[in-house]
Coordinates of C-alpha atoms in Angstrom, one line a residue:
X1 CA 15.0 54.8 -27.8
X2 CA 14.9 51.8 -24.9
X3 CA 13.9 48.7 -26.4
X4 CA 12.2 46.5 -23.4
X5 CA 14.3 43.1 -23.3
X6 CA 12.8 39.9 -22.7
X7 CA 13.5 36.5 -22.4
X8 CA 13.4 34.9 -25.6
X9 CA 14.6 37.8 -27.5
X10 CA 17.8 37.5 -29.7
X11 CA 20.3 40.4 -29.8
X12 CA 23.8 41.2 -31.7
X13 CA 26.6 43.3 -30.2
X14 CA 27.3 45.7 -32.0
X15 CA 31.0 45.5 -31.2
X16 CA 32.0 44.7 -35.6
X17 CA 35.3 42.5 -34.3
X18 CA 33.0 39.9 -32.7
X19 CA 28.7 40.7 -34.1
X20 CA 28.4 37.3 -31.8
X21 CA 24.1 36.8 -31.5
X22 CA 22.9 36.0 -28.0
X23 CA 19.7 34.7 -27.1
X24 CA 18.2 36.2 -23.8
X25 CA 17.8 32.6 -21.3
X26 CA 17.0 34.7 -17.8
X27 CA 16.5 38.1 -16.5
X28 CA 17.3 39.7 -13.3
X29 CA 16.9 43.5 -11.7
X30 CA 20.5 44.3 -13.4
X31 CA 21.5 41.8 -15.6
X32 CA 20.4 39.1 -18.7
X33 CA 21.8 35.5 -18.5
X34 CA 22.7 34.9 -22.4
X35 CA 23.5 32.2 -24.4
X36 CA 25.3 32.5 -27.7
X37 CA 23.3 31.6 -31.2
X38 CA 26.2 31.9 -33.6
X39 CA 28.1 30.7 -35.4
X40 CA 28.8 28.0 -33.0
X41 CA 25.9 27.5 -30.6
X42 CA 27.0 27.2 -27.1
X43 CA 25.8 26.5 -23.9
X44 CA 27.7 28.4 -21.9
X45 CA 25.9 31.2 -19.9
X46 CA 27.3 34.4 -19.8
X47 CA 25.7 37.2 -17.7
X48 CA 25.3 41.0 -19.6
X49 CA 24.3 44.0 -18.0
X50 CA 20.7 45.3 -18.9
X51 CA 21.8 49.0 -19.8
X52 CA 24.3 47.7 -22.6
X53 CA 20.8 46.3 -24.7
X54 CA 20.9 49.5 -26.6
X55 CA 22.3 50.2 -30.3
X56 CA 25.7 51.6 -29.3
X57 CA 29.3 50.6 -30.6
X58 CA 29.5 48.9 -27.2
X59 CA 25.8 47.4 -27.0
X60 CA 23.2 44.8 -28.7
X61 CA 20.7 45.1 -31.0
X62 CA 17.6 43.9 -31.5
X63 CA 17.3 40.8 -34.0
X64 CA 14.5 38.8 -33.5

């Protein structure tokens, strides 16, 4: 299933050693610009390839 990711969206990796949230800031053909939600908010951006927006032990979910 290929969720469509939009700016706006938040999304947790599913990686369990970090479950850091990201909130999607900017899109582009291959990548999202991210900013992280918790537990610190941050404003550093960080850029994350659009195929790893997928419920895999090395992707994001969907969270709100």
């Amino acid at each position: 299933m290929t969720q469509s990711v939009r700016v706006g969206q938040v999304w947790e990796d599913c990686d369990k050693r970090f479950r850091r949230t990201v909130k999607i800031v900017t899109l582009t053909q291959t990548h999202a610009v991210v900013v992280r939600v918790t537990p610190t908010p941050r404003t550093t951006r960080t850029k994350i390839r659009l195929d790893r927006f997928r419920p895999t032990s090395t992707g994001y979910r969907l969270v709100g």
